[in-house]
Short mmCIF file of C-alpha atoms in Angstrom, two decimals:
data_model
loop_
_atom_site.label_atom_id
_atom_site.label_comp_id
_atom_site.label_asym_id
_atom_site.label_seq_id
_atom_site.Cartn_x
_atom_site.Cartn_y
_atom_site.Cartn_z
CA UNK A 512 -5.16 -23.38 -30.29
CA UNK A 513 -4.80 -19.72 -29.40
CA UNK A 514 -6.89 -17.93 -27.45
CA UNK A 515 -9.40 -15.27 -29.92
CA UNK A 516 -9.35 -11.57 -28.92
CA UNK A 517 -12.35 -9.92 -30.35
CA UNK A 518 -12.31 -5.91 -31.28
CA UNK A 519 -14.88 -3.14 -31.94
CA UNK A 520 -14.73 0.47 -32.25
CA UNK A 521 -17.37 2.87 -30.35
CA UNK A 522 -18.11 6.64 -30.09
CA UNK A 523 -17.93 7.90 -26.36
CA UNK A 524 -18.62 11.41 -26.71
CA UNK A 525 -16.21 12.60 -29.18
CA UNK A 526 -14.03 10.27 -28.88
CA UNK A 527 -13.76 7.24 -30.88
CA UNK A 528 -12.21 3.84 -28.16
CA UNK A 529 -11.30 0.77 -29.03
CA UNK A 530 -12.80 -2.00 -26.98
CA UNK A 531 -11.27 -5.73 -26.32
CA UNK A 532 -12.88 -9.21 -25.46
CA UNK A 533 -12.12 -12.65 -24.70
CA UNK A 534 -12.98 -15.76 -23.23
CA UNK A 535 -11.59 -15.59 -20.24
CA UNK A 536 -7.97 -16.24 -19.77
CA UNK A 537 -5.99 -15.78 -16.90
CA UNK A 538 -2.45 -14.98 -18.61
CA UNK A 539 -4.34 -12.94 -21.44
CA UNK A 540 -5.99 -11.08 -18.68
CA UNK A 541 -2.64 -10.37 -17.11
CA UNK A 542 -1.26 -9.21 -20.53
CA UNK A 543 -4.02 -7.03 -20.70
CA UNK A 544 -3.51 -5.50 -17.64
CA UNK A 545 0.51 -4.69 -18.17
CA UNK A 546 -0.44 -2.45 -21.13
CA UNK A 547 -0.11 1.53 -19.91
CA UNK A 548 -3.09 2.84 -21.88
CA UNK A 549 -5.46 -0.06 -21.81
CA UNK A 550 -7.99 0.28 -18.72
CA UNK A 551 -11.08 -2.39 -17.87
CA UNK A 552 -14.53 -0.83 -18.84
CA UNK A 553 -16.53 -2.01 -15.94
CA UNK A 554 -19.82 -1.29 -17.93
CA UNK A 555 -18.71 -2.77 -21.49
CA UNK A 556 -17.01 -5.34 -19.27
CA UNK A 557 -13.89 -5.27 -21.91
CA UNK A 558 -10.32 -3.48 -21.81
CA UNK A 559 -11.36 -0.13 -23.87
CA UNK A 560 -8.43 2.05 -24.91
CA UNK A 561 -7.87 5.24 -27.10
CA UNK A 562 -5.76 4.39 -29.92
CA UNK A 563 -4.32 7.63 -30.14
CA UNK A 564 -2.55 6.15 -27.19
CA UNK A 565 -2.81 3.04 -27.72
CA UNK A 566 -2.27 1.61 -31.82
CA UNK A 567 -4.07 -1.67 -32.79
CA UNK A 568 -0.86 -2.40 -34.48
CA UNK A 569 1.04 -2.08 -30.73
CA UNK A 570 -1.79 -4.85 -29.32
CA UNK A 571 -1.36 -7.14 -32.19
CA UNK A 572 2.48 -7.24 -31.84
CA UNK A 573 1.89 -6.92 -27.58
CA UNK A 574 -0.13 -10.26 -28.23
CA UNK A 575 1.99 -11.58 -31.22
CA UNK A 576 2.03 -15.56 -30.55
CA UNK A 577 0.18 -15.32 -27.72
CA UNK A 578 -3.41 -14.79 -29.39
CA UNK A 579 -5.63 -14.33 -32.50
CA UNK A 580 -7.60 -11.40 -33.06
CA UNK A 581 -11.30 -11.02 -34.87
CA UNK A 582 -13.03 -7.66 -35.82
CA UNK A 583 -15.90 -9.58 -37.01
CA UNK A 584 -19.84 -8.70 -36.27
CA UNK A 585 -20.32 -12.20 -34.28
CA UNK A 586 -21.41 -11.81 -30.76
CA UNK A 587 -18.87 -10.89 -28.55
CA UNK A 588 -18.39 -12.39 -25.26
CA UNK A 589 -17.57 -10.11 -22.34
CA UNK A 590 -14.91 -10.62 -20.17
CA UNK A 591 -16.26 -11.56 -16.81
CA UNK A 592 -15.06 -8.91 -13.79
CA UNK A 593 -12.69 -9.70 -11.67
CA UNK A 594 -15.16 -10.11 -8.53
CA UNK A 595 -17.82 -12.23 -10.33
CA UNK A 596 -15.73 -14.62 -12.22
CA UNK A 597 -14.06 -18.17 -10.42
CA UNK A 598 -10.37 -17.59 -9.22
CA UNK A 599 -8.11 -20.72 -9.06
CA UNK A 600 -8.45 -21.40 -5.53
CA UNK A 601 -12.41 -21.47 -5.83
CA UNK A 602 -11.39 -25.00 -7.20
CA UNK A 603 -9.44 -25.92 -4.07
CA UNK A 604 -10.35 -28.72 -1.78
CA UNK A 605 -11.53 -27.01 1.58
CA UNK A 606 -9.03 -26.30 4.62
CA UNK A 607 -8.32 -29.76 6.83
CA UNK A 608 -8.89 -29.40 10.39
CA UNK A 609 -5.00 -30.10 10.50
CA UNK A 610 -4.14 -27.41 8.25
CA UNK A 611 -6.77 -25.06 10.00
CA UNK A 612 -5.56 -25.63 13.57
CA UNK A 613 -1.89 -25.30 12.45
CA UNK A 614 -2.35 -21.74 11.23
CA UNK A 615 -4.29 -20.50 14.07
CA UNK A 616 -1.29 -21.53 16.46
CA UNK A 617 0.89 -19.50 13.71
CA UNK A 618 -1.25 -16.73 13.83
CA UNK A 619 -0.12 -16.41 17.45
CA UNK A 620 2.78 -17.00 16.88
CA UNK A 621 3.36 -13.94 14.51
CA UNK A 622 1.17 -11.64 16.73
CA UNK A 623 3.52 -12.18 19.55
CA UNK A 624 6.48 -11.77 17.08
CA UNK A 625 4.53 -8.41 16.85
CA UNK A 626 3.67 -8.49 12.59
CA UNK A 627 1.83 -6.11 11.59
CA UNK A 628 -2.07 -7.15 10.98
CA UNK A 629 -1.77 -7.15 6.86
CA UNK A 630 1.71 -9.23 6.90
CA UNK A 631 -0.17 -11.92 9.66
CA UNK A 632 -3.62 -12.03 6.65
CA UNK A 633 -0.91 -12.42 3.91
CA UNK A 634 1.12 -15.26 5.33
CA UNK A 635 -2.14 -16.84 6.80
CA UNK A 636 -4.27 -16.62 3.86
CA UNK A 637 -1.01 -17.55 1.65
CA UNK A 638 -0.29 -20.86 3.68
CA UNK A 639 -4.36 -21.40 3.77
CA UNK A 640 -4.18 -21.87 -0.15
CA UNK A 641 -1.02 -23.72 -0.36
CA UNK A 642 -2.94 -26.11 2.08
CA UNK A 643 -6.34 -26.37 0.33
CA UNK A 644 -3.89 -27.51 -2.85
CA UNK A 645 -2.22 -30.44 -0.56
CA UNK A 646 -5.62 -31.06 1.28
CA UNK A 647 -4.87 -35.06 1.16
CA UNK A 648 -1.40 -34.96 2.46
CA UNK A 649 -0.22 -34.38 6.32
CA UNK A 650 1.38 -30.75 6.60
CA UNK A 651 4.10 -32.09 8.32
CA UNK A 652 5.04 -34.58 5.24
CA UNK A 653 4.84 -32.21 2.53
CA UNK A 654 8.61 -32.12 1.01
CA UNK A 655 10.86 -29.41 -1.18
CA UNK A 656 9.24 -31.43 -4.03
CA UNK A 657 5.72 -30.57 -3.01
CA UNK A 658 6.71 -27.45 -3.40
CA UNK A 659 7.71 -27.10 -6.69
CA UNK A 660 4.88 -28.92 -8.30
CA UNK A 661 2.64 -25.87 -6.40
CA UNK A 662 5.01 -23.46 -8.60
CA UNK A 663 4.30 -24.79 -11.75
CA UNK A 664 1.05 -26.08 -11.50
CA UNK A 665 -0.41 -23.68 -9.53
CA UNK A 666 1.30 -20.37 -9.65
CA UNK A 667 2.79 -20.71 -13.01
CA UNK A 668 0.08 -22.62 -14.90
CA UNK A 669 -2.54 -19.43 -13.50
CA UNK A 670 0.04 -16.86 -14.62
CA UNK A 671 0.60 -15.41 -10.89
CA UNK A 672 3.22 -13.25 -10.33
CA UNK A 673 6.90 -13.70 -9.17
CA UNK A 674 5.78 -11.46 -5.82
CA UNK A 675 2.99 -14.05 -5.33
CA UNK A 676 5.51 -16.93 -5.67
CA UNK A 677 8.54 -15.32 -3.51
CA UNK A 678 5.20 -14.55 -0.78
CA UNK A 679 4.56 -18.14 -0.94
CA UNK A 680 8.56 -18.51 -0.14
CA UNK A 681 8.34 -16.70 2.60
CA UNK A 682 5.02 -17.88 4.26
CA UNK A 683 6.32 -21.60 4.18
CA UNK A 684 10.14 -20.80 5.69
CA UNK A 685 8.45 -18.80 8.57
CA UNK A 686 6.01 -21.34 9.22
CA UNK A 687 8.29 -24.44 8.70
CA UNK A 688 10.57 -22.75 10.63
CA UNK A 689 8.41 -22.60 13.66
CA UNK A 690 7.14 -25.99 13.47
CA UNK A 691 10.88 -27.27 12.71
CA UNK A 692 9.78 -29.92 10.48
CA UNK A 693 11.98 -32.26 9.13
CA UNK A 694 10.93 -33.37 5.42
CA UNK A 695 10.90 -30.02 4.14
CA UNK A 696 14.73 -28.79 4.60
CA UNK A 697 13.65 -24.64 4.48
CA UNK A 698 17.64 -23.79 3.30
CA UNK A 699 16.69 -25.71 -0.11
CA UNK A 700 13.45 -23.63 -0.83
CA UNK A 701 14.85 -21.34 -3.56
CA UNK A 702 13.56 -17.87 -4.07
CA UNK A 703 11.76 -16.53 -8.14
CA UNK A 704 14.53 -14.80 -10.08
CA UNK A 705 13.14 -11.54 -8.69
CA UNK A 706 11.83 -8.53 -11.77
CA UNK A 707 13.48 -5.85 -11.75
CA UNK A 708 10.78 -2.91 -12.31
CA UNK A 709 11.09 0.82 -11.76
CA UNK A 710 8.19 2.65 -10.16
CA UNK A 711 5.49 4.49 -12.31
CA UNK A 712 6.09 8.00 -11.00
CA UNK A 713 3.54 11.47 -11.70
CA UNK A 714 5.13 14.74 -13.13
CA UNK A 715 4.58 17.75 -11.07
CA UNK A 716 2.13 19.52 -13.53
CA UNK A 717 0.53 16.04 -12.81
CA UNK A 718 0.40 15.73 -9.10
CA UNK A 719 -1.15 19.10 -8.96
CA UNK A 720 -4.21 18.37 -11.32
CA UNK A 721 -4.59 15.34 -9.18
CA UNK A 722 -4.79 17.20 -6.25
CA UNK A 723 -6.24 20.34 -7.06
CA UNK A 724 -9.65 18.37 -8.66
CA UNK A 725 -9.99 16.51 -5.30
CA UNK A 726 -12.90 19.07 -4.50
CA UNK A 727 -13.64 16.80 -0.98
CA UNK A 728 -11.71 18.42 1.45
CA UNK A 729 -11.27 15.60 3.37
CA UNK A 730 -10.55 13.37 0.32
CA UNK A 731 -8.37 16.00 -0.69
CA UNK A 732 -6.67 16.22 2.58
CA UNK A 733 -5.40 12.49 2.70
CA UNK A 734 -3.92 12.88 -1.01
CA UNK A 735 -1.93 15.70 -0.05
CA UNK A 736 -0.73 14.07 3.28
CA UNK A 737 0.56 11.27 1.30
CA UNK A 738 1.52 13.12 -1.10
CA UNK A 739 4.12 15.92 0.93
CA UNK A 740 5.04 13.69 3.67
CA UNK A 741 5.57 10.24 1.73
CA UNK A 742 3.20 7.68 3.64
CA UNK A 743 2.08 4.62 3.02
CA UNK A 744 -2.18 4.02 3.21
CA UNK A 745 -1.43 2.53 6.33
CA UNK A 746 0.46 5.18 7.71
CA UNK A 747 -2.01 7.89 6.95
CA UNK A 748 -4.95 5.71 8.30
CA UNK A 749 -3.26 5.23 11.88
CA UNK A 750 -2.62 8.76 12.24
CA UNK A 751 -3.96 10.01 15.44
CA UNK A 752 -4.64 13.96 16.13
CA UNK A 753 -1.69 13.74 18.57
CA UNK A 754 0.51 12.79 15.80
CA UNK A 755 0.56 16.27 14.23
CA UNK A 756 3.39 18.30 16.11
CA UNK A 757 2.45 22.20 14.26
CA UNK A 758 5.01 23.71 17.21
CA UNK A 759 7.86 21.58 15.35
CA UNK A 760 6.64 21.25 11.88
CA UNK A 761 6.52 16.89 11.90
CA UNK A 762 4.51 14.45 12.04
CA UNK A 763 5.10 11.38 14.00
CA UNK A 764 4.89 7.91 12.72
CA UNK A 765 4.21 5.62 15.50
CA UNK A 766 5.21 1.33 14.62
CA UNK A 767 5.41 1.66 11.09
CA UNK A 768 6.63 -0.64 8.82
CA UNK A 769 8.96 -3.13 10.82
CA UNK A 770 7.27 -1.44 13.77
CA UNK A 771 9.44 1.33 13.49
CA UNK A 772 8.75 5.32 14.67
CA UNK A 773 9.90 7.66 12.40
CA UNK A 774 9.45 11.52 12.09
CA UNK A 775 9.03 13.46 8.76
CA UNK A 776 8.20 17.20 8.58
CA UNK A 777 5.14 18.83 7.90
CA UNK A 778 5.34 21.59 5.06
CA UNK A 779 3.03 25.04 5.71
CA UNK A 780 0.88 24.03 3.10
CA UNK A 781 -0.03 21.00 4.44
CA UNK A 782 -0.55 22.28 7.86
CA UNK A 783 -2.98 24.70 6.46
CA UNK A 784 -5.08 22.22 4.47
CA UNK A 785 -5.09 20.23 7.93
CA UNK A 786 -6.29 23.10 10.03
CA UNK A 787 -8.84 23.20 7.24
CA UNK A 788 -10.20 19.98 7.61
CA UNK A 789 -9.99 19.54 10.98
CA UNK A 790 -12.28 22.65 11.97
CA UNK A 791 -14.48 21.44 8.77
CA UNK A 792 -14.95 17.80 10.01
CA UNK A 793 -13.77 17.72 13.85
CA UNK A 794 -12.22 14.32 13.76
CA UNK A 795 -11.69 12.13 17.24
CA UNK A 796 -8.66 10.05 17.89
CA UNK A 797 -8.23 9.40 14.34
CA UNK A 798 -6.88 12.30 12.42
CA UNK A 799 -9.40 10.26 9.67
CA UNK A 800 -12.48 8.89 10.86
CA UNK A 801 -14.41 6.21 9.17
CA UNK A 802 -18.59 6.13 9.33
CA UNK A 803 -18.03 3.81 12.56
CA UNK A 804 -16.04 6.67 14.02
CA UNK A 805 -13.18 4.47 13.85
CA UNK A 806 -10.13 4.20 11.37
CA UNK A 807 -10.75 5.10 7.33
CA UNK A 808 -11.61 2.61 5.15
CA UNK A 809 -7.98 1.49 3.23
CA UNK A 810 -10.89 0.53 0.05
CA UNK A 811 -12.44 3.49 0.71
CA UNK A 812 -8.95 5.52 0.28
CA UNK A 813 -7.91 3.69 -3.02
CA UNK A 814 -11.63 4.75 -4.40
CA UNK A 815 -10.41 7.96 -3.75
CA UNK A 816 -7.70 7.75 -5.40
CA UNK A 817 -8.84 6.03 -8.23
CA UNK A 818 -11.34 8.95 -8.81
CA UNK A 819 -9.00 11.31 -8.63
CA UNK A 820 -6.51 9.85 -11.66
CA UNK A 821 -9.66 9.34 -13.67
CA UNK A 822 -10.93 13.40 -12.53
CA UNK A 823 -7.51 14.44 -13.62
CA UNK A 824 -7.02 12.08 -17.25
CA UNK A 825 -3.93 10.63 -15.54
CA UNK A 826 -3.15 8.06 -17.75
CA UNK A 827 -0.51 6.25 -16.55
CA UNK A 828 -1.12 2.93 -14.60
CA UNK A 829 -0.87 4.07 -11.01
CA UNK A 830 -1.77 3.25 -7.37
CA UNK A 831 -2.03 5.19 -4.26
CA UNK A 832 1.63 3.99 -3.96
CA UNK A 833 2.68 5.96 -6.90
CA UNK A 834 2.25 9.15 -4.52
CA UNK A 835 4.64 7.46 -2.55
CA UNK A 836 6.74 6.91 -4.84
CA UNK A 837 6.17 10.60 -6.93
CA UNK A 838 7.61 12.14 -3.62
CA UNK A 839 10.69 10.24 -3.02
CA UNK A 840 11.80 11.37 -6.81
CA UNK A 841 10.97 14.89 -6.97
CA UNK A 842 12.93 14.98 -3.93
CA UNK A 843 15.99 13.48 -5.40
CA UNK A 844 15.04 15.79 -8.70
CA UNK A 845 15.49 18.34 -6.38
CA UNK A 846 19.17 17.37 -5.06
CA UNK A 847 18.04 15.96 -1.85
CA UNK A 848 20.52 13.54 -0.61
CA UNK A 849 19.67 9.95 -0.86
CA UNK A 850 20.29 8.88 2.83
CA UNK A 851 17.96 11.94 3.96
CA UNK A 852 15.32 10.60 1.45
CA UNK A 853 15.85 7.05 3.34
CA UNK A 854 15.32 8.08 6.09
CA UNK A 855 12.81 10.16 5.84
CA UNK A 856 10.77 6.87 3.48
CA UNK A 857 11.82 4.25 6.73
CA UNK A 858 13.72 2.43 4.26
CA UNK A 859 15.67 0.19 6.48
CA UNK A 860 18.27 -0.07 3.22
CA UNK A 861 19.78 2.19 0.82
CA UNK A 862 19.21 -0.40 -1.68
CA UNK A 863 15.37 0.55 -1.29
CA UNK A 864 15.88 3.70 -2.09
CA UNK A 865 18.61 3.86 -4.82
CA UNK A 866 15.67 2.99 -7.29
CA UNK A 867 14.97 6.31 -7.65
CA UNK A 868 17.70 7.32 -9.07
CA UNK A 869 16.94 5.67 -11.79
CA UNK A 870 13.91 7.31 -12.31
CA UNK A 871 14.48 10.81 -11.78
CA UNK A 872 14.90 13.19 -14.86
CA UNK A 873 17.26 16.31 -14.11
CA UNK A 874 20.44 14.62 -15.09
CA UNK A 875 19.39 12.54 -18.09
CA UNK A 876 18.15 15.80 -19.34
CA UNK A 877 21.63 17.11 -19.65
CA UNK A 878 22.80 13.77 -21.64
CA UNK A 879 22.63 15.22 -24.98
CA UNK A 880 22.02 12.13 -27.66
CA UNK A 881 24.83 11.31 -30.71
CA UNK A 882 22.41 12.00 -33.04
CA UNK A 883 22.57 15.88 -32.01
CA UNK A 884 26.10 15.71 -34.09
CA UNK A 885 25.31 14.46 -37.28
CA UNK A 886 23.45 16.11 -40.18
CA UNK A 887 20.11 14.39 -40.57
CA UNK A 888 16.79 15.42 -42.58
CA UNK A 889 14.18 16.32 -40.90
#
């Protein structure tokens, strides 16, 4: 039996949304969350969405096979947020002492390899689950087999992603690797057929509304650094004052991703905003200071962000990545050559970076469509 989707129309202000329920389902959820124009309603607790954007008829046929719908006047259940309801895992059987032990000597192991702090908490918390979901077998027995019963009925059956699954891939061949098992042959563990997705990117006019309604200056100042110099969040947060080079117009990137230093120049505009914030806030070590006096908050950042879209009406579904990603392709609109833009990103291969050309707009302007040669009524 499908899965009902319930509907109802309400006035917010002038405008007339469209708001969605459901008992909670983690693939519908998903589905929900792929759609461009649909955003969660934290208060209504529902996906609400303007269908001048967003057609009832586009949701049916989004959903065609997949769910039934009801506009009926029966109560509605809301769906339940994302922090109060049960995740899959919450049904796990608790770490063994084994398992436990094990991933503390990994830990080590990958902070001597030198991994960065969020790849160590990704693999660790990654093999901690995979774990929980064997708790009555030995780590060291657990086969190839093992392995693909956790895909299906684990990562498949709660609609995770194919990222999730190829991070699962990767946790187990690092760790199996160290312990050099022998039941589970790491050669055989075969990677998700990967998705191939292009980056949501922001127009110009669109970047600037974005960053002109940041009133904050200091909120306003990390948007723009991300922004004109292409950083990752963690990037920005480790930047130190010493890291700003005004004499030479750069900033320096010390052990970012892959622990690599990398320098990218600092625009006039930038440098003025900074000199503005910095006599306006007077930060120590950190160029951004949390309340402790120590690094920003990366939460606190992406709540930045987030009210920043929603201050402009951005609404494309974005992250503080798509800053990232807006900078490498209005480079490339501008005829920047791709191995500068590499290197200037820390993209260790032009394969990385070649994505963005095929999301850039100047030359597929210029392709003039078939239809321009026939006689058609308008």
């Amino acid at each position: 039996m499908l899965p009902t989707i319930y509907l109802n129309s309400q006035q917010i202000g002038l405008k007339h949304y469209c708001f969605a329920s459901f008992k909670y389902n983690t693939f519908i959820y998903q589905k929900f969350r792929s759609l461009e124009n649909c955003q969660w309603d934290k208060n209504a607790r529902a996906f609400r969405f303007d269908e001048e954007l967003l057609s009832v008829d586009e949701l049916y046929e989004h959903f065609k096979g997949f769910a039934n719908f009801s506009t009926s006047k029966e109560i509605i259940p809301s769906v339940e947020s994302e922090k109060d309801r049960l995740r899959p895992a919450d049904f796990l059987e608790p770490l063994t002492q084994e398992a436990a032990a094990a991933i503390h000597e990994f830990r080590n192991y990958l902070f001597t390899r030198r991994y960065s702090e969020n790849t160590v908490k990704t693999y660790t918390d990654t093999l901690s689950i995979f774990f929980r979901y064997f708790a009555t077998k030995k780590i060291d027995a657990i086969e190839n087999e093992d392995l693909i019963q956790f895909n299906v009925q684990y990562i498949l059956k709660n609609g995770f992603s194919s990222s999730y699954q190829n991070q699962v891939v990767n946790a187990l061949k690092l760790f199996y690797s160290f312990r050099n098992t022998v039941h589970l042959d790491v050669e055989l563990i075969d990677r998700p057929k990967s998705c191939y997705t292009l980056p949501i990117v922001l127009s110009l006019e669109e970047v600037e509304r974005l960053l002109n309604g940041c009133t904050n200056l200091k909120h306003r100042c990390m948007l723009v650094l991300i922004y004109s110099c292409g950083l990752r969040r963690s990037e920005l947060l480790k930047l130190r004052i010493r890291d700003i080079d005004s004499q030479r117009m750069v900033i320096h990137l010390h052990a970012a991703k892959g622990q690599k230093d990398r320098i990218v120049p600092l625009s006039p505009t930038t440098l003025s905003i900074l000199r503005n914030y910095f006599k306006a806030y007077r930060p120590n070590v950190f160029l951004f200071n949390g309340d402790d006096g120590g690094k920003y908050s990366p939460t606190s950042l992406q709540n930045v962000f987030r009210k920043a879209v929603r201050k402009a009406r951005i609404t494309k579904k974005c992250t503080l990545h798509t800053l990232r990603h807006s900078y490498a392709t209005h480079l490339m609109e501008s005829g920047i050559n791709l191995r500068y833009i590499q290197e200037l990103l820390g993209h260790s291969s032009p394969k990385t970076t070649q994505i963005y050309t095929h999301v850039t707009s100047e030359d597929s302007r210029k392709i003039e469509s078939p239809i321009e040669k026939i006689n058609i009524n308008i």
